[in-house]
Short mmCIF file of C-alpha atoms and ligand atoms in Angstrom, two decimals:
data_model
loop_
_atom_site.label_atom_id
_atom_site.label_comp_id
_atom_site.label_asym_id
_atom_site.label_seq_id
_atom_site.Cartn_x
_atom_site.Cartn_y
_atom_site.Cartn_z
CA MET H 229 0.00 0.00 0.00
CA GLU H 230 1.34 3.42 -0.91
CA ILE H 231 0.38 6.59 0.94
CA ILE H 232 0.32 9.56 -1.41
CA ASN H 233 0.22 13.19 -0.27
CA ARG H 234 0.57 15.02 -3.57
CA ARG H 235 -2.15 15.58 -6.16
CA LYS H 236 0.38 15.23 -8.99
CA ARG H 237 1.66 11.86 -7.79
CA MET H 238 -1.90 10.58 -7.27
CA MET H 239 -2.86 11.76 -10.77
CA SER H 240 0.08 10.10 -12.45
CA VAL H 241 -0.36 6.82 -10.55
CA ALA H 242 -4.07 6.74 -11.47
CA ARG H 243 -3.33 7.64 -15.11
CA LYS H 244 -0.85 4.79 -15.39
CA LEU H 245 -3.26 2.30 -13.82
CA ARG H 246 -6.00 3.28 -16.24
CA ARG H 247 -4.09 3.80 -19.47
CA GLU H 248 -1.09 1.51 -19.36
CA GLU H 249 -2.41 -1.25 -17.17
CA ASN H 250 -6.07 -0.99 -18.17
CA ARG H 251 -7.20 -1.56 -14.57
CA THR H 252 -10.50 -0.36 -13.07
CA ILE H 253 -10.20 2.02 -10.14
CA GLY H 254 -12.59 2.03 -7.18
CA PHE H 255 -12.46 5.14 -5.02
CA VAL H 256 -13.70 5.62 -1.45
CA PRO H 257 -13.51 9.25 -0.25
CA THR H 258 -13.38 9.58 3.55
CA MET H 259 -12.50 12.05 6.25
CA GLY H 260 -10.69 9.32 8.19
CA ALA H 261 -11.65 8.09 11.68
CA LEU H 262 -12.56 4.93 9.83
CA HIS H 263 -15.27 2.56 11.05
CA GLU H 264 -17.13 -0.48 9.75
CA GLY H 265 -19.29 1.78 7.57
CA HIS H 266 -16.23 2.90 5.61
CA LEU H 267 -14.88 -0.63 5.59
CA SER H 268 -18.10 -1.89 3.96
CA LEU H 269 -17.53 0.62 1.13
CA ILE H 270 -13.92 -0.55 0.76
CA HIS H 271 -15.05 -4.17 0.77
CA GLU H 272 -17.43 -3.48 -2.12
CA ALA H 273 -14.78 -1.49 -4.01
CA ARG H 274 -12.37 -4.41 -3.56
CA ALA H 275 -14.98 -6.83 -4.95
CA LEU H 276 -15.86 -4.65 -7.96
CA CYS H 277 -12.56 -3.06 -9.02
CA ASP H 278 -8.95 -4.02 -9.75
CA VAL H 279 -7.43 -1.21 -7.70
CA VAL H 280 -8.79 0.52 -4.58
CA VAL H 281 -7.92 4.12 -3.69
CA VAL H 282 -9.12 5.63 -0.39
CA SER H 283 -8.76 9.32 0.38
CA VAL H 284 -8.37 10.54 3.95
CA PHE H 285 -8.92 14.28 4.11
CA VAL H 286 -10.79 16.31 6.72
CA ASN H 287 -12.22 18.89 4.38
CA PRO H 288 -12.34 22.34 6.02
CA THR H 289 -14.75 23.87 3.50
CA GLN H 290 -17.64 21.59 4.48
CA PHE H 291 -17.59 22.66 8.16
CA GLY H 292 -19.41 25.77 9.34
CA PRO H 293 -17.55 28.29 11.55
CA SER H 294 -19.12 26.91 14.75
CA GLU H 295 -18.81 23.24 13.76
CA ASP H 296 -16.31 20.58 14.80
CA PHE H 297 -13.52 20.93 12.19
CA ASN H 298 -10.80 21.28 14.85
CA ALA H 299 -12.21 18.56 17.11
CA TYR H 300 -12.86 16.10 14.25
CA PRO H 301 -10.96 12.86 15.08
CA ARG H 302 -7.71 12.48 13.09
CA ASP H 303 -5.43 9.44 13.30
CA LEU H 304 -3.77 8.61 9.98
CA THR H 305 -1.56 5.93 11.58
CA ARG H 306 -4.58 3.99 12.84
CA ASP H 307 -6.50 4.55 9.61
CA SER H 308 -3.54 3.42 7.45
CA GLY H 309 -3.23 0.23 9.53
CA LEU H 310 -6.91 -0.59 8.87
CA LEU H 311 -6.60 0.26 5.19
CA ALA H 312 -3.55 -2.00 4.82
CA GLU H 313 -5.50 -4.83 6.49
CA TYR H 314 -8.26 -4.27 3.92
CA ASN H 315 -5.80 -4.59 1.03
CA VAL H 316 -6.26 -1.03 -0.12
CA ASP H 317 -3.73 -0.18 -2.84
CA TYR H 318 -3.38 3.59 -2.42
CA VAL H 319 -4.24 6.05 0.34
CA PHE H 320 -4.51 9.63 -0.84
CA ALA H 321 -3.94 11.82 2.25
CA PRO H 322 -3.26 15.36 1.06
CA THR H 323 -2.70 18.42 3.25
CA VAL H 324 -5.24 21.26 3.22
CA GLU H 325 -2.77 23.37 1.16
CA GLU H 326 -2.44 20.58 -1.40
CA ILE H 327 -6.21 20.63 -2.04
CA TYR H 328 -6.71 24.36 -1.51
CA PRO H 329 -3.46 26.06 -2.58
CA PRO H 330 -3.05 29.82 -2.10
CA GLY H 331 -5.33 31.69 -4.48
CA PHE H 332 -7.87 28.85 -4.63
CA SER H 333 -11.18 30.42 -5.69
CA THR H 334 -13.27 27.88 -7.61
CA TYR H 335 -16.23 26.19 -5.93
CA VAL H 336 -18.83 23.72 -7.20
CA THR H 337 -22.44 24.31 -6.19
CA VAL H 338 -25.40 22.04 -6.88
CA GLU H 339 -28.47 24.24 -6.71
CA GLY H 340 -31.91 23.32 -5.36
CA LEU H 341 -31.11 19.92 -3.90
CA THR H 342 -28.75 21.55 -1.40
CA ASP H 343 -31.22 24.14 -0.04
CA LYS H 344 -33.07 21.74 2.25
CA LEU H 345 -32.42 19.29 5.10
CA GLU H 346 -28.66 19.24 5.83
CA GLY H 347 -28.17 22.17 3.45
CA SER H 348 -30.60 24.36 5.34
CA SER H 349 -29.24 23.39 8.78
CA ARG H 350 -25.60 23.62 7.67
CA PRO H 351 -25.28 26.53 5.21
CA GLY H 352 -22.31 26.10 2.86
CA HIS H 353 -21.82 22.44 3.82
CA PHE H 354 -22.65 20.98 0.42
CA ARG H 355 -20.64 23.60 -1.45
CA GLY H 356 -17.64 22.28 0.47
CA VAL H 357 -18.57 18.65 -0.16
CA THR H 358 -19.17 19.01 -3.89
CA THR H 359 -16.05 21.12 -4.34
CA VAL H 360 -13.77 18.61 -2.65
CA VAL H 361 -15.43 15.59 -4.26
CA ALA H 362 -15.08 17.24 -7.69
CA ILE H 363 -11.36 17.82 -7.02
CA LEU H 364 -10.88 14.26 -5.75
CA LEU H 365 -12.72 12.73 -8.72
CA ASN H 366 -10.57 14.81 -11.07
CA VAL H 367 -7.38 13.66 -9.38
CA VAL H 368 -8.26 9.94 -9.13
CA ARG H 369 -10.61 9.63 -12.16
CA PRO H 370 -12.10 6.42 -10.76
CA ASN H 371 -14.44 4.10 -12.62
CA PHE H 372 -16.55 3.78 -9.47
CA ALA H 373 -16.85 5.92 -6.34
CA PHE H 374 -18.52 4.58 -3.19
CA PHE H 375 -20.69 6.50 -0.72
CA GLY H 376 -22.85 5.51 2.26
CA GLN H 377 -26.63 5.80 2.43
CA LYS H 378 -26.30 7.34 5.91
CA ASP H 379 -25.49 10.63 4.18
CA ALA H 380 -28.53 10.19 1.94
CA GLN H 381 -28.67 13.79 0.74
CA GLN H 382 -24.92 13.85 0.07
CA SER H 383 -25.24 10.82 -2.22
CA ILE H 384 -28.14 12.42 -4.11
CA VAL H 385 -26.26 15.72 -4.50
CA ILE H 386 -23.09 13.98 -5.69
CA LYS H 387 -25.01 11.89 -8.22
CA ARG H 388 -26.51 15.15 -9.57
CA MET H 389 -23.10 16.81 -9.78
CA VAL H 390 -21.52 13.83 -11.52
CA ALA H 391 -24.36 13.73 -14.07
CA ASP H 392 -24.40 17.51 -14.63
CA LEU H 393 -20.64 17.93 -14.98
CA GLY H 394 -20.14 14.73 -16.97
CA PHE H 395 -17.72 12.94 -14.67
CA ASN H 396 -16.91 9.51 -16.05
CA THR H 397 -17.47 7.82 -12.68
CA GLU H 398 -20.32 5.63 -11.53
CA ILE H 399 -21.56 6.50 -8.05
CA VAL H 400 -22.35 3.47 -5.91
CA VAL H 401 -24.42 4.00 -2.73
CA LEU H 402 -24.29 1.29 -0.07
CA PRO H 403 -26.56 0.56 2.90
CA ILE H 404 -26.12 2.06 6.36
CA VAL H 405 -24.01 -0.05 8.70
CA ARG H 406 -25.34 -0.13 12.27
CA GLU H 407 -24.13 -1.21 15.68
CA GLU H 408 -26.03 -4.04 17.35
CA SER H 409 -28.05 -1.35 19.17
CA GLY H 410 -29.19 0.01 15.77
CA LEU H 411 -27.10 3.18 16.07
CA ALA H 412 -25.81 4.10 12.60
CA LEU H 413 -22.01 4.10 12.49
CA SER H 414 -20.52 7.57 12.31
CA SER H 415 -17.14 9.05 13.16
CA ARG H 416 -19.06 11.51 15.37
CA ASN H 417 -20.30 8.67 17.62
CA ALA H 418 -16.85 9.02 19.23
CA TYR H 419 -18.09 12.24 20.88
CA LEU H 420 -20.87 10.39 22.79
CA ASP H 421 -20.46 9.32 26.42
CA ASP H 422 -22.13 6.10 27.61
CA ALA H 423 -25.46 7.73 28.51
CA GLU H 424 -25.56 9.62 25.21
CA ARG H 425 -24.70 6.50 23.21
CA GLN H 426 -27.67 4.77 24.83
CA ALA H 427 -29.89 7.83 24.20
CA ALA H 428 -28.77 7.94 20.55
CA THR H 429 -30.54 4.64 19.85
CA VAL H 430 -33.75 6.70 19.91
CA LEU H 431 -32.94 7.69 16.30
CA ILE H 432 -33.33 4.21 14.86
CA ARG H 433 -36.09 3.32 17.33
CA SER H 434 -38.17 6.28 16.14
CA LEU H 435 -37.49 5.55 12.46
CA THR H 436 -38.39 1.89 12.97
CA ARG H 437 -41.69 2.87 14.60
CA ALA H 438 -42.52 5.05 11.60
CA ARG H 439 -41.57 2.28 9.19
CA ALA H 440 -43.81 -0.16 11.07
CA ALA H 441 -46.70 2.34 10.83
CA TYR H 442 -46.00 2.74 7.11
CA ASN H 443 -46.05 -1.03 6.65
CA GLU H 444 -49.39 -1.13 8.48
CA GLY H 445 -50.89 1.36 6.01
CA GLU H 446 -50.07 4.84 7.33
CA HIS H 447 -48.85 6.66 4.21
CA THR H 448 -49.47 10.30 5.22
CA ALA H 449 -46.06 11.95 5.49
CA SER H 450 -46.97 14.38 8.29
CA ARG H 451 -48.33 11.54 10.47
CA LEU H 452 -45.25 9.40 9.87
CA ALA H 453 -43.01 12.35 10.76
CA GLU H 454 -45.08 12.93 13.91
CA ILE H 455 -44.51 9.33 15.01
CA VAL H 456 -40.76 10.00 14.80
CA ARG H 457 -40.99 13.37 16.59
CA SER H 458 -43.12 12.09 19.47
CA SER H 459 -40.86 9.10 19.97
CA ILE H 460 -37.73 11.32 20.10
CA ALA H 461 -39.45 13.80 22.44
CA LYS H 462 -39.48 11.08 25.12
CA GLU H 463 -35.68 11.03 25.23
CA PRO H 464 -34.44 13.84 27.51
CA LEU H 465 -30.92 13.98 25.97
CA ALA H 466 -32.29 14.40 22.44
CA ARG H 467 -33.15 17.66 20.67
CA ILE H 468 -34.61 17.51 17.15
CA ASP H 469 -33.06 19.62 14.40
CA TYR H 470 -35.37 18.26 11.69
CA VAL H 471 -37.51 15.27 10.74
CA SER H 472 -38.53 15.21 7.10
CA ILE H 473 -39.98 12.99 4.40
CA ASN H 474 -38.78 13.71 0.89
CA ASP H 475 -38.78 12.11 -2.53
CA ALA H 476 -35.63 9.97 -2.60
CA GLU H 477 -34.51 11.39 -5.94
CA THR H 478 -35.66 15.01 -6.12
CA LEU H 479 -35.71 15.59 -2.34
CA ASP H 480 -39.03 17.42 -2.78
CA GLU H 481 -41.13 17.32 0.37
CA ILE H 482 -44.05 14.94 -0.11
CA GLU H 483 -47.50 14.64 1.44
CA ARG H 484 -47.97 10.92 0.92
CA VAL H 485 -45.54 8.04 0.56
CA ASP H 486 -46.70 5.96 -2.37
CA ASP H 487 -45.00 4.11 -5.22
CA ARG H 488 -41.90 6.27 -5.46
CA PRO H 489 -39.21 5.75 -2.84
CA ALA H 490 -39.15 8.38 -0.12
CA VAL H 491 -36.43 9.11 2.39
CA LEU H 492 -37.51 9.63 5.98
CA SER H 493 -34.55 11.47 7.45
CA LEU H 494 -33.68 13.23 10.66
CA ALA H 495 -30.99 15.23 12.37
CA VAL H 496 -30.98 15.15 16.16
CA PHE H 497 -28.65 16.59 18.78
CA ILE H 498 -27.74 14.10 21.48
CA GLY H 499 -26.18 16.42 24.02
CA LYS H 500 -23.86 18.53 21.87
CA THR H 501 -23.41 15.91 19.15
CA ARG H 502 -25.48 16.25 16.00
CA LEU H 503 -26.36 12.88 14.46
CA ILE H 504 -28.23 12.04 11.26
CA ASP H 505 -30.02 8.88 10.16
CA ASN H 506 -32.64 7.80 7.63
CA VAL H 507 -34.74 4.97 6.27
CA ILE H 508 -36.26 4.50 2.84
CA LEU H 509 -40.02 4.04 2.60
CA GLY H 510 -42.03 3.16 -0.47
CA GLY H 511 -40.77 2.04 -3.88
CA THR H 512 -38.40 -0.90 -3.99
CA GLU H 513 -34.82 -1.21 -2.80
CA LYS H 514 -33.68 -1.38 -6.41
CA GLN H 515 -35.22 2.02 -7.20
CA VAL H 516 -32.91 3.78 -4.77
CA GLY H 517 -29.93 1.48 -4.98
CA ALA H 518 -29.69 1.12 -1.22
CA ASN H 519 -31.94 0.79 1.75
CA ALA H 520 -31.32 1.39 5.41
O1 PAF W 288 -18.86 11.70 3.65
C1 PAF W 288 -17.74 12.17 3.92
O2 PAF W 288 -16.97 11.61 4.69
C2 PAF W 288 -17.33 13.48 3.29
O3 PAF W 288 -18.41 14.34 3.15
C3 PAF W 288 -16.60 13.30 1.94
C4 PAF W 288 -17.50 12.67 0.90
C5 PAF W 288 -15.37 12.42 2.15
C6 PAF W 288 -16.15 14.65 1.42
O4 PAF W 288 -15.28 15.30 2.30
#
């Protein structure tokens, strides 16, 4: 496994793999602090592609001024050990200056889709995500790039960007990986103390209650959202940021969940830690490519 810090080196390695060796490249972008969720993406990349590249880069432009950029867990030695165990071929771990050199002034914005949900709670977040992902896709030029369904809106936004800007990369979205308790894996779970970790299971418990109601015939979006809200309200450590039901492709808010897949998503503060989670209702798993 080679760890690469420079864009130029990463570009020339990837070019050689593609052109001279005719090998398919699978790419998993991460911000490090790797967990089983990331490892499931790497596992799929390994199965589908000849060469696996993983980036580890805590991207400053996707954090708001009062968010956790400085506190975000960073441990490249630990991450590299895990990546070597997973037979990753290349780790791209650039510095901030390597991605955003002095004078950097070009940003990628996907309009519309980024106004709601995470975009409305975290202004500027998606501009940072799409900008860095565009840079990374340009550097690595992978055949496939792998993302997790936990960041449902991120996957939808990136698919839109890739289609609109004509990137020659297929975006693969894989199911949420959960702890035994049902808590969705996230690097931010590291911020939770024992009581908060227990309280955080209210996210999946509330989503599961709504899914059960949906399966029993409740298709009105506002009632399903209310089931989630009232269930979370019982947990004293939890404070809701949003609960929303949106079309899984356009992210338009919907009144009823019918044939088209819908994403029931939420963002909830457990203490000071903001967690997100979602389930897909309606449609079929195939229609969205991944289910929770
Ligand atoms: O999902 C993440 O970890 C990040 O948003 C990503 C895609 C690596 C971009 O920084």
